[in-house]
Tab-separated table of C-alpha atoms in Angstrom:
chain	number	residue	atom	x	y	z
A	1	MET	CA	-9.402	-17.053	20.075
A	2	ALA	CA	-12.126	-15.349	17.790
A	3	ILE	CA	-10.692	-17.429	14.855
A	4	ALA	CA	-11.703	-20.361	16.425
A	5	SER	CA	-15.409	-19.981	15.170
A	6	CYS	CA	-14.092	-19.488	11.805
A	7	PHE	CA	-12.902	-23.162	11.323
A	8	PHE	CA	-15.753	-25.958	10.767
A	9	CYS	CA	-13.461	-29.272	11.329
A	10	VAL	CA	-15.011	-32.067	12.914
A	11	PRO	CA	-13.670	-35.080	14.346
A	12	THR	CA	-14.343	-38.495	13.227
A	13	PRO	CA	-13.121	-41.767	14.779
A	14	ASN	CA	-12.410	-43.259	11.701
A	15	THR	CA	-8.759	-44.371	10.884
A	16	SER	CA	-7.044	-42.327	8.300
A	17	ILE	CA	-3.696	-41.206	7.223
A	18	SER	CA	-3.913	-37.646	7.595
A	19	GLU	CA	-4.515	-36.138	10.863
A	20	SER	CA	-6.862	-33.561	9.617
A	21	ASN	CA	-8.994	-36.502	8.524
A	22	LEU	CA	-10.200	-36.971	11.691
A	23	THR	CA	-12.614	-33.940	11.046
A	24	TRP	CA	-15.687	-33.811	9.206
A	25	PRO	CA	-16.718	-37.189	10.046
A	26	HIS	CA	-19.287	-37.822	7.034
A	27	LEU	CA	-18.776	-34.898	5.102
A	28	ALA	CA	-15.442	-36.114	4.671
A	29	SER	CA	9.222	-0.753	22.477
A	30	PHE	CA	13.711	2.359	22.455
A	31	PRO	CA	14.644	5.631	20.797
A	32	ARG	CA	14.776	5.564	17.294
A	33	LEU	CA	18.290	5.086	15.857
A	34	SER	CA	19.271	5.314	12.192
A	35	SER	CA	22.056	3.697	10.498
A	36	SER	CA	24.038	6.783	10.130
A	37	SER	CA	24.175	7.072	13.978
A	38	PHE	CA	26.644	4.117	13.911
A	39	ASN	CA	29.048	5.919	11.351
A	40	GLY	CA	32.565	5.913	12.860
A	41	VAL	CA	31.390	3.539	15.616
A	42	ILE	CA	31.229	0.360	14.182
A	43	SER	CA	32.552	-1.334	11.056
A	44	ALA	CA	33.267	-4.434	9.195
A	45	LYS	CA	36.824	-4.903	11.101
A	46	SER	CA	35.142	-4.436	14.601
A	47	ILE	CA	32.582	-6.985	13.914
A	48	SER	CA	33.458	-10.462	12.843
A	49	PHE	CA	30.200	-11.733	11.218
A	50	ASN	CA	29.621	-14.132	8.342
A	51	ARG	CA	26.446	-13.043	6.694
A	52	ARG	CA	25.850	-16.727	5.419
A	53	VAL	CA	26.280	-18.413	8.627
A	54	PRO	CA	22.825	-19.796	9.007
A	55	ILE	CA	20.764	-18.599	11.835
A	56	SER	CA	21.291	-21.580	14.387
A	57	PRO	CA	24.878	-20.919	15.206
A	58	VAL	CA	23.600	-17.500	16.951
A	59	PHE	CA	21.343	-19.114	18.974
A	60	SER	CA	22.118	-20.327	22.609
A	61	ALA	CA	21.126	-23.805	23.553
A	62	SER	CA	22.805	-23.849	27.026
A	63	ILE	CA	20.714	-24.711	29.745
A	64	GLY	CA	20.861	-22.791	33.187
A	65	ASN	CA	18.465	-21.599	35.994
A	66	GLY	CA	16.545	-18.254	36.241
A	67	GLY	CA	17.642	-15.538	34.275
A	68	SER	CA	20.576	-17.968	32.871
A	69	ASP	CA	18.222	-20.103	30.888
A	70	ASN	CA	19.037	-19.288	27.225
A	71	ILE	CA	17.135	-22.417	25.790
A	72	GLY	CA	13.527	-20.389	24.814
A	73	GLY	CA	13.325	-18.065	22.049
A	74	GLY	CA	13.004	-14.125	22.893
A	75	HIS	CA	9.536	-12.487	23.485
A	76	GLY	CA	9.180	-8.836	24.319
A	77	GLY	CA	11.861	-6.984	26.346
A	78	GLY	CA	12.951	-6.068	29.647
A	79	GLY	CA	13.872	-8.797	32.316
A	80	ASP	CA	10.478	-10.354	32.728
A	81	GLY	CA	10.340	-13.998	33.706
A	82	GLY	CA	14.066	-14.774	33.503
A	83	LYS	CA	14.665	-12.876	30.442
A	84	ASN	CA	18.383	-10.911	30.674
A	85	ASN	CA	17.362	-7.154	31.365
A	86	GLY	CA	20.363	-5.721	29.278
A	87	ASP	CA	22.789	-5.872	32.313
A	88	GLY	CA	26.073	-7.981	32.386
A	89	GLU	CA	26.546	-10.465	29.615
A	90	GLY	CA	22.892	-10.116	28.370
A	91	GLY	CA	23.396	-6.251	27.644
A	92	GLU	CA	26.754	-7.322	25.937
A	93	ASP	CA	24.745	-9.539	23.740
A	94	ARG	CA	22.344	-7.090	22.819
A	95	ASP	CA	24.675	-4.415	22.098
A	96	ARG	CA	26.312	-7.084	19.695
A	97	ASN	CA	23.101	-7.894	18.263
A	98	ARG	CA	22.400	-4.307	17.617
A	99	ASN	CA	25.798	-3.317	16.387
A	100	GLU	CA	25.489	-6.434	13.634
A	101	ALA	CA	22.101	-5.667	12.512
A	102	MET	CA	22.714	-1.621	12.068
A	103	LEU	CA	25.982	-2.844	9.987
A	104	LEU	CA	24.312	-4.933	8.006
A	105	LEU	CA	21.284	-2.580	7.083
A	106	LYS	CA	24.029	-0.062	6.332
A	107	GLU	CA	25.808	-2.257	4.092
A	108	SER	CA	22.885	-3.418	2.161
A	109	GLY	CA	21.666	0.409	1.979
A	110	THR	CA	18.677	-0.124	3.888
A	111	GLU	CA	17.341	2.456	6.270
A	112	LEU	CA	15.986	1.312	9.619
A	113	GLU	CA	12.742	3.669	8.875
A	114	SER	CA	11.709	1.341	6.276
A	115	LEU	CA	11.488	-1.983	8.032
A	116	PRO	CA	8.478	-2.846	9.675
A	117	LYS	CA	7.817	-1.392	12.830
A	118	ASP	CA	8.159	-4.356	15.035
A	119	LEU	CA	11.210	-5.637	13.550
A	120	ALA	CA	13.012	-1.783	13.392
A	121	ALA	CA	11.902	-1.874	17.310
A	122	ALA	CA	13.695	-5.320	17.963
A	123	ILE	CA	16.892	-4.242	16.131
A	124	GLU	CA	16.956	-0.806	18.191
A	125	SER	CA	16.629	-2.949	21.390
A	126	GLY	CA	19.170	-5.405	20.383
A	127	ARG	CA	16.600	-8.377	20.697
A	128	ILE	CA	17.359	-9.965	17.431
A	129	PRO	CA	21.254	-10.730	16.150
A	130	GLY	CA	22.565	-10.019	12.758
A	131	SER	CA	21.723	-13.436	11.077
A	132	VAL	CA	17.898	-12.298	11.654
A	133	ILE	CA	18.439	-9.272	9.418
A	134	ASN	CA	20.699	-11.523	6.921
A	135	ARG	CA	17.783	-13.722	6.492
A	136	PHE	CA	15.165	-10.848	6.143
A	137	LEU	CA	17.274	-9.264	3.368
A	138	GLU	CA	17.341	-12.757	1.482
A	139	LEU	CA	13.658	-13.086	1.912
A	140	GLN	CA	13.090	-9.646	0.389
A	141	LYS	CA	14.384	-11.136	-2.686
A	142	SER	CA	11.152	-13.129	-3.240
A	143	ALA	CA	7.998	-11.491	-4.360
A	144	VAL	CA	6.255	-14.203	-2.422
A	145	MET	CA	7.863	-14.119	0.852
A	146	ARG	CA	7.865	-10.081	0.734
A	147	TRP	CA	4.303	-10.533	0.543
A	148	LEU	CA	4.213	-12.776	3.452
A	149	MET	CA	6.301	-10.764	5.444
A	150	GLN	CA	3.637	-8.044	5.739
A	151	PHE	CA	1.938	-10.198	7.914
A	152	ALA	CA	3.202	-10.281	11.486
A	153	GLY	CA	2.620	-14.085	12.027
A	154	PHE	CA	4.281	-15.223	8.848
A	155	ARG	CA	7.003	-12.481	9.391
A	156	GLU	CA	7.956	-14.015	12.895
A	157	ARG	CA	7.885	-17.450	11.671
A	158	LEU	CA	9.669	-17.161	8.494
A	159	LEU	CA	12.579	-15.017	10.110
A	160	ALA	CA	12.910	-18.549	12.535
A	161	ASP	CA	12.867	-20.817	9.743
A	162	ASP	CA	12.836	-20.067	6.066
A	163	LEU	CA	11.832	-23.418	5.150
A	164	PHE	CA	8.180	-22.682	7.127
A	165	LEU	CA	6.266	-21.857	3.940
A	166	ALA	CA	7.422	-25.505	2.570
A	167	LYS	CA	6.486	-27.229	5.708
A	168	LEU	CA	3.275	-25.739	5.702
A	169	SER	CA	2.836	-26.981	1.781
A	170	MET	CA	3.754	-30.283	2.999
A	171	GLU	CA	1.245	-30.518	5.665
A	172	CYS	CA	-1.597	-29.113	3.537
A	173	GLY	CA	-0.547	-31.220	0.321
A	174	VAL	CA	-0.422	-34.486	2.452
A	175	GLY	CA	-3.789	-33.416	3.737
A	176	ILE	CA	-5.546	-33.014	0.240
A	177	PHE	CA	-3.987	-36.205	-0.929
A	178	THR	CA	-5.362	-38.430	2.054
A	179	LYS	CA	-8.406	-36.883	2.808
A	180	THR	CA	-9.296	-37.072	-0.841
A	181	ALA	CA	-8.313	-40.738	-0.719
A	182	ALA	CA	-10.447	-41.310	2.447
A	183	GLU	CA	-13.437	-39.698	1.081
A	184	TYR	CA	-13.602	-42.028	-1.956
A	185	GLU	CA	-12.817	-44.766	-0.049
A	186	ARG	CA	-15.918	-43.676	2.497
A	187	ARG	CA	-18.229	-42.783	-0.761
A	188	ARG	CA	-16.901	-45.332	-3.643
A	189	GLU	CA	-20.023	-44.855	-6.317
A	190	ASN	CA	-21.219	-41.981	-4.765
A	191	PHE	CA	-18.039	-40.009	-4.790
A	192	PHE	CA	-18.914	-37.778	-7.977
A	193	ASN	CA	-22.616	-37.323	-7.076
A	194	GLU	CA	-21.583	-35.873	-3.751
A	195	LEU	CA	-18.608	-33.960	-5.168
A	196	GLU	CA	-19.580	-30.566	-3.560
A	197	VAL	CA	-19.542	-32.155	-0.272
A	198	VAL	CA	-16.067	-33.895	-0.650
A	199	PHE	CA	-14.596	-30.470	-1.867
A	200	ALA	CA	-15.896	-28.878	1.309
A	201	ASP	CA	-14.605	-31.544	3.531
A	202	VAL	CA	-11.242	-31.176	2.068
A	203	ALA	CA	-10.977	-27.501	2.411
A	204	MET	CA	-11.931	-27.757	6.228
A	205	ALA	CA	-9.007	-30.424	6.084
A	206	ILE	CA	-6.587	-28.063	4.685
A	207	ILE	CA	-7.467	-25.366	7.264
A	208	ALA	CA	-6.867	-27.939	10.370
A	209	ASP	CA	-3.469	-28.793	8.795
A	210	PHE	CA	-2.804	-25.030	8.494
A	211	MET	CA	-3.536	-24.424	12.399
A	212	LEU	CA	-1.412	-27.668	13.318
A	213	VAL	CA	1.899	-26.165	11.673
A	214	TYR	CA	1.197	-22.592	12.337
A	215	LEU	CA	0.600	-22.385	16.148
A	216	PRO	CA	3.159	-24.546	17.405
A	217	ALA	CA	5.917	-23.247	14.678
A	218	PRO	CA	9.213	-21.584	16.617
A	219	THR	CA	9.172	-17.633	15.992
A	220	VAL	CA	11.479	-14.814	16.027
A	221	SER	CA	9.423	-12.735	18.336
A	222	LEU	CA	9.131	-9.186	17.493
A	223	ARG	CA	6.102	-7.985	19.954
A	224	PRO	CA	6.893	-5.164	21.846
A	225	PRO	CA	6.485	-5.763	25.834
A	226	LEU	CA	3.249	-5.535	27.440
A	227	ALA	CA	2.189	-2.231	29.335
A	228	LEU	CA	3.147	-1.809	33.039
A	229	THR	CA	-0.404	-2.111	34.080
A	230	ALA	CA	-0.811	-5.380	32.504
A	231	GLY	CA	-1.975	-8.147	34.699
A	232	GLY	CA	0.880	-10.884	35.867
A	233	ILE	CA	-0.942	-13.944	33.805
A	234	SER	CA	-1.177	-11.944	30.686
A	235	LYS	CA	2.681	-10.696	31.245
A	236	PHE	CA	3.848	-14.343	31.765
A	237	PHE	CA	2.287	-15.968	28.704
A	238	HIS	CA	3.252	-12.914	26.679
A	239	ASN	CA	7.044	-13.694	27.423
A	240	CYS	CA	6.383	-17.188	26.628
A	241	PRO	CA	7.877	-18.738	23.378
A	242	ASP	CA	5.588	-20.106	20.707
A	243	ASN	CA	7.134	-23.236	20.731
A	244	ALA	CA	8.399	-24.874	24.288
A	245	PHE	CA	11.350	-26.275	22.547
A	246	GLN	CA	12.758	-23.693	20.172
A	247	VAL	CA	16.300	-22.344	20.207
A	248	ALA	CA	17.021	-18.962	22.007
A	249	LEU	CA	18.288	-16.075	20.480
A	250	SER	CA	21.300	-14.367	21.546
A	251	GLY	CA	20.521	-12.117	24.229
A	252	THR	CA	17.468	-13.878	25.267
A	253	SER	CA	16.231	-16.698	27.574
A	254	TYR	CA	13.436	-18.796	29.193
A	255	THR	CA	12.829	-20.360	32.310
A	256	LEU	CA	11.423	-23.707	32.286
A	257	LEU	CA	8.343	-22.443	33.773
A	258	GLN	CA	7.957	-20.110	30.727
A	259	ARG	CA	8.373	-23.396	28.510
A	260	LEU	CA	5.631	-25.101	30.227
A	261	GLY	CA	3.445	-22.241	29.669
A	262	ALA	CA	4.146	-22.131	26.222
A	263	ILE	CA	2.702	-25.685	26.063
A	264	THR	CA	-0.355	-24.722	28.089
A	265	ARG	CA	-1.080	-21.645	25.993
A	266	ASN	CA	-0.717	-23.390	22.839
A	267	GLY	CA	-2.622	-26.540	24.090
A	268	ALA	CA	-5.641	-23.590	25.170
A	269	LYS	CA	-5.788	-22.452	21.803
A	270	LEU	CA	-6.028	-25.674	20.004
A	271	PHE	CA	-8.766	-26.888	22.534
A	272	ALA	CA	-10.786	-23.601	21.701
A	273	VAL	CA	-10.327	-24.061	17.791
A	274	GLY	CA	-11.057	-27.856	17.844
A	275	THR	CA	-14.056	-27.987	20.001
A	276	THR	CA	-15.625	-24.794	18.509
A	277	SER	CA	-15.107	-25.960	15.169
A	278	SER	CA	-16.283	-29.186	15.881
A	279	LEU	CA	-19.216	-28.114	17.427
A	280	VAL	CA	-20.431	-26.279	14.235
A	281	GLY	CA	-18.895	-28.808	11.874
A	282	THR	CA	-20.844	-31.915	13.843
A	283	ALA	CA	-24.311	-30.045	13.730
A	284	ILE	CA	-23.919	-29.276	10.004
A	285	THR	CA	-22.838	-33.089	9.492
A	286	ASN	CA	-25.919	-34.132	11.282
A	287	ALA	CA	-28.211	-31.793	9.678
A	288	PHE	CA	-26.956	-33.198	6.255
A	289	ILE	CA	-27.624	-36.725	7.162
A	290	LYS	CA	-30.950	-35.896	8.299
A	291	ALA	CA	-31.882	-33.911	5.176
A	292	ARG	CA	-30.499	-36.898	2.996
A	293	GLY	CA	-32.778	-39.224	4.874
A	294	ALA	CA	-35.707	-37.208	4.377
A	295	VAL	CA	-35.284	-36.945	0.640
A	296	ASP	CA	-34.093	-40.567	0.282
A	297	GLN	CA	-36.113	-42.958	2.371
A	298	THR	CA	-33.798	-45.748	1.276
A	299	SER	CA	-30.734	-43.916	2.841
A	300	GLU	CA	-32.613	-43.461	6.353
A	301	GLY	CA	-30.599	-45.347	9.036
A	302	GLU	CA	-27.708	-46.161	7.027
A	303	ILE	CA	-25.753	-43.636	9.099
A	304	GLU	CA	-25.808	-42.648	12.099
A	305	THR	CA	-25.909	-39.105	13.578
A	306	VAL	CA	-22.702	-38.112	15.374
A	307	PRO	CA	-23.037	-37.184	19.348
A	308	ILE	CA	-22.175	-33.358	19.175
A	309	VAL	CA	-21.001	-32.572	22.591
A	310	SER	CA	-19.294	-35.646	23.375
A	311	THR	CA	-17.446	-35.753	20.103
A	312	SER	CA	-16.433	-31.991	20.053
A	313	VAL	CA	-14.952	-31.865	23.493
A	314	ALA	CA	-13.223	-35.320	22.895
A	315	TYR	CA	-11.602	-33.877	19.647
A	316	GLY	CA	-10.615	-30.596	21.559
A	317	VAL	CA	-8.827	-32.495	24.211
A	318	TYR	CA	-7.135	-34.569	21.578
A	319	MET	CA	-5.906	-31.481	19.962
A	320	ALA	CA	-4.724	-29.856	22.948
A	321	VAL	CA	-2.788	-32.851	24.368
A	322	SER	CA	-1.672	-35.108	21.458
A	323	SER	CA	-1.601	-33.047	18.544
A	324	ASN	CA	0.050	-29.991	20.641
A	325	LEU	CA	2.810	-32.159	21.915
A	326	ARG	CA	3.735	-33.763	18.932
A	327	TYR	CA	3.663	-30.853	16.559
A	328	GLN	CA	5.618	-28.917	19.102
A	329	VAL	CA	8.238	-31.554	19.247
A	330	VAL	CA	8.496	-31.973	15.435
A	331	ALA	CA	9.089	-28.412	14.869
A	332	GLY	CA	11.333	-27.683	18.109
A	333	VAL	CA	13.143	-30.747	18.535
A	334	ILE	CA	13.496	-32.792	15.426
A	335	GLU	CA	13.409	-30.223	12.878
A	336	GLN	CA	15.274	-27.100	14.722
A	337	ARG	CA	17.717	-28.893	17.006
A	338	LEU	CA	18.604	-32.147	15.343
A	339	LEU	CA	18.012	-31.948	11.322
A	340	GLU	CA	18.578	-28.143	10.701
A	341	PRO	CA	22.030	-28.074	12.370
A	342	MET	CA	23.083	-31.151	10.481
A	343	LEU	CA	21.697	-30.105	6.962
A	344	HIS	CA	21.151	-26.442	6.949
A	345	GLN	CA	23.586	-25.928	3.947
A	346	HIS	CA	21.738	-28.968	2.058
A	347	LYS	CA	18.006	-27.656	1.943
A	348	LEU	CA	16.856	-30.112	-0.572
A	349	ALA	CA	17.650	-33.092	1.901
A	350	LEU	CA	16.533	-31.162	4.779
A	351	SER	CA	13.109	-30.523	3.110
A	352	ALA	CA	12.751	-34.459	2.222
A	353	LEU	CA	13.653	-35.465	5.832
A	354	CYS	CA	11.084	-32.770	7.365
A	355	PHE	CA	8.559	-34.146	4.807
A	356	ALA	CA	9.117	-37.955	5.909
A	357	VAL	CA	9.010	-36.609	9.777
A	358	ARG	CA	5.851	-34.604	9.263
A	359	THR	CA	4.214	-37.540	7.152
A	360	GLY	CA	4.907	-39.885	9.992
A	361	ASN	CA	3.724	-37.639	12.503
A	362	THR	CA	0.158	-37.266	10.534
A	363	PHE	CA	0.036	-41.111	10.127
A	364	LEU	CA	0.637	-41.634	14.103
A	365	GLY	CA	-1.708	-38.816	15.054
A	366	SER	CA	-4.470	-40.896	12.982
A	367	LEU	CA	-3.444	-44.178	14.834
A	368	LEU	CA	-3.821	-42.386	18.395
A	369	TRP	CA	-7.094	-40.760	17.542
A	370	VAL	CA	-8.778	-43.955	16.942
A	371	ASP	CA	-6.900	-45.478	20.093
A	372	TYR	CA	-8.386	-42.634	22.164
A	373	ALA	CA	-11.451	-42.572	20.705
A	374	ARG	CA	-12.147	-46.200	21.165
A	375	LEU	CA	-10.882	-45.806	24.791
A	376	ILE	CA	-13.392	-43.063	25.771
A	377	GLY	CA	-16.296	-44.752	23.850
A	378	ILE	CA	-17.113	-42.342	20.915
A	379	GLN	CA	-16.006	-45.302	18.422
A	380	LYS	CA	-16.905	-49.064	18.868
A	381	SER	CA	-14.198	-51.439	18.775
A	382	HIS	CA	-14.387	-53.789	15.617
């Protein structure tokens, strides 16, 4: 949660299109294997695998109980909390995953040792299927994607969704446009006179949009299991998916409780980010208002200062509940489960629909914030 203090987003009860406009009210671990280990053991004839098949068909979407629950994404290893532990069907899935991945690496001339350590460990343990490796190899062809794949967080999200960067750009792009429009509407003739303040306000809105897309995004988990000495709570949340609704990789599973844990964990992060950033941002806003009043006596009393504690806590709760649930549903249900299976071969149409869905979600968020702010009394009804 150390990142929370870096975001100076401030909620405002004013209605606007972009959800991020609700901010800144007035300032607008397996032995190492190599591909040669599989020579003579596997071949293209022994495995039926289509490299052009999208990632979704190798996910399991069946629902069961306990260890048979395959509706989640796969974190870590070893049989904790309802995941397959390498025995029975789960063990067969992991053996198949490992063979497929190693075959792809061999055919592409890629050495296992050249891959990021977390990805190599996941391949050795059979936690990810060959389609993920195929996606990794495809992404490596792009200089931008290759650079982003150096970062663990982006690597996990891009392997789960090759349109993640596009969706991130959509949210930030909509945020820039709508926030700038809202700033102009609020300031009118003073817009250019306060341009540096507008720039800072828009920058904070982009950061808010980034966090709302990044945190609830489905992932291909590459994190190793926790140490045996780790506490029960830490192990539980470590084994939860990043998105409560994301589709499970073959050979991994999640229980319903772990899915609920994903919502709780993500909500806690968003609450901390929203509340902390709002505390800092609101304080800065109030300081600016007072300084402006001291310089320009005619503007004194025109703009009221914002209640710091109540506004910050209210915004943290809103981010933890409303934003958390809506963005998890958008990314895990609407996009990954509904749109992607239908349009995975039509990336342009898929991107357009994702844009429409996310824009609508942002607009809905603005409306919900205003109703929420009025309900708890931090905004007066007109």
